[in-house]
């Protein structure tokens, strides 16, 4: 079993690995085991291939074997059962990314990845996006190639990093550029109407449905549909979206006849998709169908070298091109020290506000840059104010927690990341991703071996 998924940054240069079993919850959390073609037996007995410490797991609980469609899972007569999505199974073939509950342990089954090395772009722009930094040119190199295909793309990254602009750039650089580009925010539609908004409905499908209505897929026919915040899509609708991706057809709400649409799907989310799959909030098979090309969008704090040019661009857009030539000095250093929890969107707003409040004699050093105070630690928060979008406020708080926790974690481990991963109960490579996301470690796969002390 092998899934070819093109990714950027670290994953783009990772070696091919076998299908993998990961314990994401329970006494053995953090345990990761490569699955051989013959499969493994999981249990508490020492003769099992995967031995767990969970006392609620039977001696020989279940077996897992890689399969062409995912994983063949067989319960071996366990006393507490093998559970998938709340249902006890005896023998089943489950899709990639499935999470199984055995005792008090949650195990996620991941397919093999064949990573493809994509060289950085020579350009510092892609569509409306600018980035001369190496990490952004890596992203641009991936986007330039992906735009020519019809493969689904999944953007993963924090709010405000430019995921919608990347989706628009993909459309404009694709053979579908003359077709429609439709944006659908999965988090903005109500749960009762999202199915109609996405797939359309027929007359009488629900109270108030006075006539037939086309949904987002119909509007994007022949073009590109950008599904923003796909992580907010209700679980009940995910099989319907999966069918659309696989068969190109869907039945409108209240209808009996399926409709076919020619639509390229580009999706994005700021959520931890792997975590959502493990918790049952997002289907693993849908994730792998969306992430044929997976793009990790770097936060602004990982590309501060792009700040001067980005500031000049936003100054010109704000109607103050005369200030652009003065970008530098203490004012620029202040902006470079800031953590930018709202990313490029926050930078644009800061520059626009500064220009609006500037006096006639102000230059770049004297215009009023209003930066938010550093997000307080949870014990120091006081009242939380709704002075910005929910996701942005939450992301800023989580980013602060991760940054401070990880900094202390690595210091306590004396810089040994393998030891730090064990102390935190995390898989080592997941710790690397957290460190990179927090801006505490630059993507450098070649250093992985040096960071390892030879133990797991």
Short mmCIF file of C-alpha atoms in Angstrom, two decimals:
data_model
loop_
_atom_site.label_atom_id
_atom_site.label_comp_id
_atom_site.label_asym_id
_atom_site.label_seq_id
_atom_site.Cartn_x
_atom_site.Cartn_y
_atom_site.Cartn_z
CA UNK A 1 0.00 0.00 0.00
CA UNK A 2 1.45 3.34 -0.99
CA UNK A 3 0.01 6.84 -1.16
CA UNK A 4 1.84 9.41 -3.24
CA UNK A 5 1.41 12.79 -1.63
CA UNK A 6 3.36 15.86 -2.70
CA UNK A 7 4.24 18.17 0.17
CA UNK A 8 6.52 21.12 0.71
CA UNK A 9 9.15 22.02 3.33
CA UNK A 10 10.25 19.17 5.60
CA UNK A 11 7.96 16.49 4.24
CA UNK A 12 9.09 17.13 0.68
CA UNK A 13 12.49 15.63 1.46
CA UNK A 14 11.50 12.92 3.91
CA UNK A 15 12.38 9.34 3.01
CA UNK A 16 9.79 6.77 2.04
CA UNK A 17 8.47 4.95 5.10
CA UNK A 18 6.25 1.94 5.68
CA UNK A 19 2.63 2.21 6.69
CA UNK A 20 2.55 3.21 10.33
CA UNK A 21 0.57 2.62 13.52
CA UNK A 22 0.50 5.52 15.99
CA UNK A 23 -0.85 5.48 19.54
CA UNK A 24 -2.46 8.92 19.93
CA UNK A 25 -4.15 8.40 23.30
CA UNK A 26 -3.74 6.03 26.24
CA UNK A 27 -0.87 4.76 28.42
CA UNK A 28 1.41 4.24 25.40
CA UNK A 29 0.69 7.60 23.77
CA UNK A 30 3.48 8.58 21.38
CA UNK A 31 4.35 5.01 20.38
CA UNK A 32 4.82 4.66 16.60
CA UNK A 33 5.38 1.34 14.82
CA UNK A 34 6.03 0.73 11.12
CA UNK A 35 3.65 -1.90 9.77
CA UNK A 36 5.23 -4.72 7.75
CA UNK A 37 3.30 -6.15 4.75
CA UNK A 38 2.28 -9.19 6.83
CA UNK A 39 0.70 -6.96 9.47
CA UNK A 40 0.89 -7.00 13.27
CA UNK A 41 -0.99 -8.39 16.27
CA UNK A 42 -1.75 -5.88 19.01
CA UNK A 43 -2.22 -6.87 22.66
CA UNK A 44 -0.67 -7.02 26.11
CA UNK A 45 0.95 -10.44 25.69
CA UNK A 46 4.71 -10.27 25.20
CA UNK A 47 4.52 -12.42 22.07
CA UNK A 48 2.42 -9.76 20.26
CA UNK A 49 4.07 -7.59 17.63
CA UNK A 50 2.79 -4.41 19.34
CA UNK A 51 2.71 -4.77 23.12
CA UNK A 52 0.57 -2.23 25.00
CA UNK A 53 0.50 -1.42 28.71
CA UNK A 54 -3.25 -0.68 28.73
CA UNK A 55 -4.87 -3.15 31.17
CA UNK A 56 -8.18 -2.81 29.31
CA UNK A 57 -6.57 -4.34 26.21
CA UNK A 58 -6.78 -8.12 25.81
CA UNK A 59 -3.70 -10.34 25.61
CA UNK A 60 -4.22 -10.77 21.84
CA UNK A 61 -6.67 -8.00 21.05
CA UNK A 62 -6.70 -7.41 17.28
CA UNK A 63 -4.62 -7.62 14.12
CA UNK A 64 -3.88 -4.91 11.57
CA UNK A 65 -2.60 -5.58 8.04
CA UNK A 66 -1.92 -3.04 5.24
CA UNK A 67 -4.46 -3.42 2.44
CA UNK A 68 -4.87 -1.94 -1.05
CA UNK A 69 -7.86 0.09 0.20
CA UNK A 70 -6.37 0.98 3.57
CA UNK A 71 -6.06 -1.48 6.45
CA UNK A 72 -7.59 -4.88 7.20
CA UNK A 73 -8.53 -4.92 10.89
CA UNK A 74 -9.67 -8.08 12.72
CA UNK A 75 -10.80 -8.37 16.32
CA UNK A 76 -9.26 -11.52 17.86
CA UNK A 77 -12.00 -12.19 20.40
CA UNK A 78 -11.09 -9.31 22.72
CA UNK A 79 -13.14 -8.80 25.86
CA UNK A 80 -13.70 -5.04 25.31
CA UNK A 81 -13.97 -5.04 21.53
CA UNK A 82 -12.28 -3.17 18.69
CA UNK A 83 -14.17 0.09 18.07
CA UNK A 84 -14.30 2.31 14.97
CA UNK A 85 -16.51 5.43 15.09
CA UNK A 86 -18.32 4.03 18.11
CA UNK A 87 -19.12 0.69 16.44
CA UNK A 88 -17.60 -2.63 17.49
CA UNK A 89 -16.16 -4.48 14.50
CA UNK A 90 -15.15 -8.09 13.90
CA UNK A 91 -13.40 -7.87 10.55
CA UNK A 92 -13.32 -4.84 8.29
CA UNK A 93 -11.22 -3.01 5.70
CA UNK A 94 -10.91 0.60 6.86
CA UNK A 95 -9.59 3.64 4.91
CA UNK A 96 -6.21 5.33 5.51
CA UNK A 97 -6.12 7.53 8.58
CA UNK A 98 -8.73 5.48 10.48
CA UNK A 99 -8.59 5.59 14.28
CA UNK A 100 -9.46 2.47 16.28
CA UNK A 101 -10.30 2.34 19.98
CA UNK A 102 -9.01 -0.70 21.89
CA UNK A 103 -9.51 -0.57 25.64
CA UNK A 104 -8.54 2.95 26.71
CA UNK A 105 -6.06 3.29 23.84
CA UNK A 106 -6.69 5.16 20.58
CA UNK A 107 -4.61 3.96 17.64
CA UNK A 108 -4.38 5.76 14.30
CA UNK A 109 -3.37 3.90 11.12
CA UNK A 110 -1.41 5.93 8.60
CA UNK A 111 -0.50 4.92 5.03
CA UNK A 112 2.94 4.98 3.50
CA UNK A 113 4.01 8.30 2.03
CA UNK A 114 6.16 8.62 -1.06
CA UNK A 115 7.59 12.11 -0.77
CA UNK A 116 8.65 14.05 -3.86
CA UNK A 117 11.46 16.60 -3.73
CA UNK A 118 10.35 19.90 -5.33
CA UNK A 119 13.10 22.54 -5.76
CA UNK A 120 12.35 26.13 -4.68
CA UNK A 121 10.99 28.52 -7.29
CA UNK A 122 13.29 31.12 -8.80
CA UNK A 123 10.42 33.64 -8.58
CA UNK A 124 9.56 35.73 -5.52
CA UNK A 125 5.89 36.00 -6.45
CA UNK A 126 2.99 33.69 -7.10
CA UNK A 127 -0.22 35.41 -8.09
CA UNK A 128 -0.83 38.20 -5.56
CA UNK A 129 1.62 36.68 -3.07
CA UNK A 130 5.16 37.92 -2.40
CA UNK A 131 7.95 35.94 -0.77
CA UNK A 132 11.68 36.05 -1.46
CA UNK A 133 12.54 33.90 1.58
CA UNK A 134 13.63 30.32 0.97
CA UNK A 135 10.61 28.86 2.77
CA UNK A 136 8.18 30.84 0.59
CA UNK A 137 10.01 30.01 -2.63
CA UNK A 138 9.69 26.34 -1.64
CA UNK A 139 5.93 26.85 -1.45
CA UNK A 140 5.89 28.73 -4.78
CA UNK A 141 7.84 25.91 -6.46
CA UNK A 142 5.20 23.45 -5.35
CA UNK A 143 2.31 25.71 -6.39
CA UNK A 144 3.75 26.34 -9.84
CA UNK A 145 3.75 22.62 -10.58
CA UNK A 146 0.46 21.83 -8.87
CA UNK A 147 -1.38 24.58 -10.75
CA UNK A 148 -0.97 22.76 -14.07
CA UNK A 149 -2.80 19.66 -12.83
CA UNK A 150 -6.35 19.01 -11.66
CA UNK A 151 -5.28 17.33 -8.41
CA UNK A 152 -6.99 18.44 -5.19
CA UNK A 153 -4.86 20.68 -2.97
CA UNK A 154 -5.02 21.13 0.80
CA UNK A 155 -3.48 24.21 2.42
CA UNK A 156 -2.55 23.86 6.10
CA UNK A 157 -1.54 26.93 8.06
CA UNK A 158 -2.49 29.58 10.57
CA UNK A 159 -5.14 32.22 9.95
CA UNK A 160 -3.93 35.21 7.96
CA UNK A 161 -1.10 33.47 6.08
CA UNK A 162 -2.63 33.95 2.62
CA UNK A 163 -4.25 30.58 1.92
CA UNK A 164 -7.10 32.10 -0.09
CA UNK A 165 -4.64 34.12 -2.19
CA UNK A 166 -2.74 30.91 -2.89
CA UNK A 167 -5.95 29.21 -3.98
CA UNK A 168 -6.74 32.13 -6.29
CA UNK A 169 -3.20 31.99 -7.69
CA UNK A 170 -3.59 28.25 -8.36
CA UNK A 171 -6.79 28.93 -10.30
CA UNK A 172 -5.31 31.81 -12.32
CA UNK A 173 -2.26 29.72 -13.28
CA UNK A 174 -4.31 26.65 -14.24
CA UNK A 175 -6.03 25.59 -17.47
CA UNK A 176 -9.30 26.51 -15.68
CA UNK A 177 -8.42 30.20 -15.39
CA UNK A 178 -11.30 31.21 -17.69
CA UNK A 179 -13.80 29.31 -15.54
CA UNK A 180 -15.35 30.47 -12.26
CA UNK A 181 -13.45 30.72 -9.00
CA UNK A 182 -15.86 30.18 -6.11
CA UNK A 183 -15.03 30.61 -2.41
CA UNK A 184 -17.07 28.69 0.17
CA UNK A 185 -16.38 29.18 3.89
CA UNK A 186 -17.32 25.95 5.66
CA UNK A 187 -17.28 27.74 9.01
CA UNK A 188 -19.59 30.58 7.99
CA UNK A 189 -22.67 28.59 6.94
CA UNK A 190 -25.11 27.27 9.53
CA UNK A 191 -25.11 23.51 10.09
CA UNK A 192 -28.72 23.27 8.92
CA UNK A 193 -28.08 25.07 5.62
CA UNK A 194 -24.52 24.07 4.73
CA UNK A 195 -25.64 21.02 2.73
CA UNK A 196 -27.95 23.18 0.62
CA UNK A 197 -25.28 25.89 0.23
CA UNK A 198 -22.73 23.33 -0.98
CA UNK A 199 -24.76 20.87 -3.03
CA UNK A 200 -28.00 22.77 -3.79
CA UNK A 201 -31.56 21.72 -3.01
CA UNK A 202 -34.82 20.93 -4.73
CA UNK A 203 -38.17 22.58 -4.20
CA UNK A 204 -39.75 21.41 -0.96
CA UNK A 205 -36.53 19.87 0.40
CA UNK A 206 -37.11 21.71 3.69
CA UNK A 207 -39.36 24.40 5.11
CA UNK A 208 -38.85 27.57 3.10
CA UNK A 209 -37.41 25.83 0.02
CA UNK A 210 -39.82 27.50 -2.44
CA UNK A 211 -37.83 26.44 -5.51
CA UNK A 212 -34.75 24.64 -6.78
CA UNK A 213 -31.43 26.22 -5.88
CA UNK A 214 -27.93 25.61 -7.14
CA UNK A 215 -25.11 25.19 -4.64
CA UNK A 216 -21.42 26.07 -4.65
CA UNK A 217 -20.48 23.04 -6.76
CA UNK A 218 -22.88 24.06 -9.51
CA UNK A 219 -21.59 27.65 -9.39
CA UNK A 220 -17.98 26.39 -9.75
CA UNK A 221 -18.70 23.98 -12.63
CA UNK A 222 -15.81 24.17 -15.11
CA UNK A 223 -13.64 26.04 -12.62
CA UNK A 224 -12.25 25.88 -9.08
CA UNK A 225 -14.04 25.64 -5.74
CA UNK A 226 -12.06 26.85 -2.72
CA UNK A 227 -13.37 25.25 0.48
CA UNK A 228 -12.05 27.46 3.25
CA UNK A 229 -11.89 26.09 6.80
CA UNK A 230 -12.67 22.57 5.60
CA UNK A 231 -11.98 21.39 9.15
CA UNK A 232 -15.32 22.95 10.19
CA UNK A 233 -17.32 20.80 7.75
CA UNK A 234 -19.80 18.68 9.76
CA UNK A 235 -18.84 14.99 9.93
CA UNK A 236 -22.28 14.02 8.60
CA UNK A 237 -21.59 15.83 5.30
CA UNK A 238 -18.07 14.53 4.79
CA UNK A 239 -19.14 11.28 3.02
CA UNK A 240 -21.13 13.35 0.52
CA UNK A 241 -18.10 15.53 -0.24
CA UNK A 242 -15.96 12.39 -0.54
CA UNK A 243 -18.38 10.98 -3.13
CA UNK A 244 -18.18 14.22 -5.09
CA UNK A 245 -14.38 14.02 -5.09
CA UNK A 246 -14.32 10.37 -6.15
CA UNK A 247 -17.24 10.17 -8.60
CA UNK A 248 -17.75 13.81 -9.63
CA UNK A 249 -21.44 13.62 -8.77
CA UNK A 250 -23.72 14.41 -5.89
CA UNK A 251 -27.44 14.34 -5.09
CA UNK A 252 -28.88 17.79 -4.18
CA UNK A 253 -30.67 18.04 -0.84
CA UNK A 254 -34.16 16.62 -1.31
CA UNK A 255 -33.36 15.29 -4.79
CA UNK A 256 -33.29 11.77 -6.19
CA UNK A 257 -31.14 12.21 -9.27
CA UNK A 258 -27.40 12.79 -8.98
CA UNK A 259 -25.83 15.81 -10.69
CA UNK A 260 -22.37 15.75 -12.25
CA UNK A 261 -19.97 18.66 -11.88
CA UNK A 262 -16.51 19.29 -13.29
CA UNK A 263 -14.86 21.09 -10.37
CA UNK A 264 -11.32 21.25 -9.06
CA UNK A 265 -11.24 21.28 -5.24
CA UNK A 266 -8.78 23.41 -3.31
CA UNK A 267 -9.28 23.35 0.46
CA UNK A 268 -7.70 25.00 3.48
CA UNK A 269 -7.81 24.81 7.26
CA UNK A 270 -5.96 26.19 10.26
CA UNK A 271 -6.86 23.11 12.31
CA UNK A 272 -4.65 20.15 13.27
CA UNK A 273 -6.13 17.72 10.73
CA UNK A 274 -4.28 14.65 12.04
CA UNK A 275 -5.59 15.35 15.52
CA UNK A 276 -9.13 15.79 14.19
CA UNK A 277 -8.90 12.47 12.33
CA UNK A 278 -7.74 10.71 15.49
CA UNK A 279 -10.57 12.26 17.52
CA UNK A 280 -13.16 11.34 14.90
CA UNK A 281 -13.89 14.93 13.90
CA UNK A 282 -12.60 14.50 10.36
CA UNK A 283 -12.67 11.41 8.14
CA UNK A 284 -9.25 9.99 7.32
CA UNK A 285 -10.33 8.92 3.83
CA UNK A 286 -11.54 12.44 3.06
CA UNK A 287 -8.28 13.92 4.29
CA UNK A 288 -6.22 11.71 1.99
CA UNK A 289 -8.52 12.48 -0.92
CA UNK A 290 -8.15 16.24 -0.37
CA UNK A 291 -4.40 16.20 0.39
CA UNK A 292 -3.15 14.80 -2.92
CA UNK A 293 -1.01 17.95 -2.85
CA UNK A 294 -0.51 19.16 0.72
CA UNK A 295 0.93 22.64 1.24
CA UNK A 296 2.13 23.82 4.64
CA UNK A 297 1.90 27.61 4.60
CA UNK A 298 4.57 29.18 6.86
CA UNK A 299 3.56 31.84 9.41
CA UNK A 300 5.02 35.32 9.05
CA UNK A 301 7.33 34.82 12.05
CA UNK A 302 9.20 32.16 10.02
CA UNK A 303 9.80 34.54 7.12
CA UNK A 304 10.69 37.87 8.73
CA UNK A 305 13.17 38.49 5.93
CA UNK A 306 10.14 39.23 3.72
CA UNK A 307 8.91 41.97 6.08
CA UNK A 308 10.64 45.00 4.45
CA UNK A 309 9.18 44.34 1.00
CA UNK A 310 5.77 43.40 2.39
CA UNK A 311 5.71 46.66 4.37
CA UNK A 312 6.58 48.65 1.24
CA UNK A 313 3.79 46.93 -0.68
CA UNK A 314 1.21 47.69 2.03
CA UNK A 315 2.39 51.29 2.34
CA UNK A 316 1.83 51.80 -1.38
CA UNK A 317 -1.59 50.14 -1.22
CA UNK A 318 -2.52 52.37 1.73
CA UNK A 319 -1.76 55.44 -0.38
CA UNK A 320 1.60 56.37 1.19
CA UNK A 321 4.25 55.39 -1.39
CA UNK A 322 6.46 58.26 -0.16
CA UNK A 323 7.04 56.34 3.08
CA UNK A 324 8.20 53.15 1.35
CA UNK A 325 11.72 54.41 0.68
CA UNK A 326 12.28 54.96 4.40
CA UNK A 327 11.58 51.38 5.51
CA UNK A 328 14.36 50.42 7.92
CA UNK A 329 15.92 51.59 11.16
CA UNK A 330 14.42 51.17 14.66
CA UNK A 331 10.84 51.10 13.36
CA UNK A 332 11.56 48.10 11.14
CA UNK A 333 13.46 46.37 13.96
CA UNK A 334 10.41 46.81 16.20
CA UNK A 335 8.18 45.20 13.59
CA UNK A 336 10.63 42.35 13.07
CA UNK A 337 10.71 41.59 16.81
CA UNK A 338 6.92 41.30 16.96
CA UNK A 339 5.49 37.76 16.83
CA UNK A 340 2.65 38.51 14.33
CA UNK A 341 -0.02 36.12 15.65
CA UNK A 342 -2.36 37.37 12.89
CA UNK A 343 0.34 36.88 10.23
CA UNK A 344 0.29 38.83 6.94
CA UNK A 345 -3.33 39.92 7.46
CA UNK A 346 -2.33 41.56 10.74
CA UNK A 347 0.70 43.22 9.11
CA UNK A 348 -1.56 44.72 6.42
CA UNK A 349 -3.94 46.06 9.07
CA UNK A 350 -1.09 47.52 11.16
CA UNK A 351 0.35 49.36 8.15
CA UNK A 352 -3.06 50.59 6.98
CA UNK A 353 -3.87 51.88 10.49
CA UNK A 354 -0.47 53.57 10.81
CA UNK A 355 -0.97 55.43 7.52
CA UNK A 356 -4.50 56.47 8.55
CA UNK A 357 -3.24 57.91 11.86
CA UNK A 358 -0.05 59.49 10.46
CA UNK A 359 0.46 63.23 10.50
CA UNK A 360 1.54 65.27 7.46
CA UNK A 361 5.16 65.49 8.66
CA UNK A 362 5.54 61.84 9.76
CA UNK A 363 8.06 59.57 8.12
CA UNK A 364 8.40 55.79 8.47
CA UNK A 365 10.18 56.10 11.83
CA UNK A 366 7.46 58.27 13.38
CA UNK A 367 4.17 56.90 12.03
CA UNK A 368 2.16 55.18 14.81
CA UNK A 369 2.49 51.40 14.61
CA UNK A 370 -0.11 49.95 16.97
CA UNK A 371 0.86 46.41 17.95
CA UNK A 372 -1.17 44.20 20.24
CA UNK A 373 0.42 43.33 23.58
CA UNK A 374 1.96 39.88 23.67
CA UNK A 375 -0.76 37.37 24.49
CA UNK A 376 -0.70 36.69 28.22
CA UNK A 377 -0.17 33.26 29.66
CA UNK A 378 -3.43 31.60 30.79
CA UNK A 379 -2.84 32.48 34.47
CA UNK A 380 -2.43 36.16 33.57
CA UNK A 381 -5.22 36.54 31.04
CA UNK A 382 -7.86 38.37 33.02
CA UNK A 383 -11.04 39.04 31.05
CA UNK A 384 -10.88 37.86 27.44
CA UNK A 385 -12.27 40.47 25.08
CA UNK A 386 -13.94 39.87 21.73
CA UNK A 387 -11.91 42.57 20.00
CA UNK A 388 -10.90 40.36 17.06
CA UNK A 389 -12.18 37.29 15.19
CA UNK A 390 -12.61 34.16 17.32
CA UNK A 391 -10.15 31.97 15.40
CA UNK A 392 -7.51 34.72 15.42
CA UNK A 393 -7.77 35.24 19.18
CA UNK A 394 -7.71 31.51 19.87
CA UNK A 395 -4.76 30.91 17.52
CA UNK A 396 -2.78 33.67 19.22
CA UNK A 397 -3.32 32.17 22.66
CA UNK A 398 -2.47 28.64 21.52
CA UNK A 399 0.64 29.92 19.72
CA UNK A 400 1.83 31.62 22.92
CA UNK A 401 1.24 28.47 24.96
CA UNK A 402 3.08 26.25 22.44
CA UNK A 403 6.03 28.63 22.14
CA UNK A 404 6.57 28.94 25.91
CA UNK A 405 5.93 25.25 26.66
CA UNK A 406 8.27 24.07 23.90
CA UNK A 407 11.01 26.54 24.87
CA UNK A 408 10.99 25.27 28.46
CA UNK A 409 10.68 21.64 27.31
CA UNK A 410 13.80 21.82 25.12
CA UNK A 411 15.76 23.69 27.80
CA UNK A 412 14.90 21.02 30.40
CA UNK A 413 16.10 18.32 27.97
CA UNK A 414 19.37 20.17 27.41
CA UNK A 415 18.60 20.64 23.72
CA UNK A 416 18.17 16.88 23.11
CA UNK A 417 14.99 16.72 21.04
CA UNK A 418 14.60 12.96 21.38
CA UNK A 419 14.61 13.32 25.16
CA UNK A 420 12.25 16.28 24.92
CA UNK A 421 9.81 14.23 22.84
CA UNK A 422 9.85 11.45 25.44
CA UNK A 423 9.34 13.91 28.30
CA UNK A 424 6.33 15.45 26.51
CA UNK A 425 4.85 12.11 25.44
CA UNK A 426 5.08 13.11 21.77
CA UNK A 427 6.34 11.39 18.65
CA UNK A 428 9.70 12.95 17.82
CA UNK A 429 8.81 14.10 14.31
CA UNK A 430 5.57 15.63 15.59
CA UNK A 431 7.67 17.60 18.10
CA UNK A 432 9.81 18.81 15.20
CA UNK A 433 6.70 20.09 13.44
CA UNK A 434 5.55 21.89 16.58
CA UNK A 435 8.96 23.53 16.98
CA UNK A 436 8.95 24.67 13.34
CA UNK A 437 5.41 26.03 13.65
CA UNK A 438 6.42 27.99 16.75
CA UNK A 439 9.47 29.40 14.97
CA UNK A 440 11.87 27.62 17.34
CA UNK A 441 13.47 25.35 14.75
CA UNK A 442 14.05 25.86 11.04
CA UNK A 443 13.11 23.01 8.67
CA UNK A 444 16.31 20.97 8.38
CA UNK A 445 15.69 17.25 7.84
CA UNK A 446 19.39 16.53 7.68
CA UNK A 447 19.65 17.50 11.36
CA UNK A 448 17.13 14.91 12.52
CA UNK A 449 19.79 12.26 12.93
CA UNK A 450 22.08 14.61 14.82
CA UNK A 451 19.29 15.49 17.25
CA UNK A 452 18.64 11.83 17.96
CA UNK A 453 20.53 10.22 20.81
CA UNK A 454 19.92 6.77 19.39
CA UNK A 455 16.97 5.88 21.62
CA UNK A 456 13.23 6.14 21.27
#
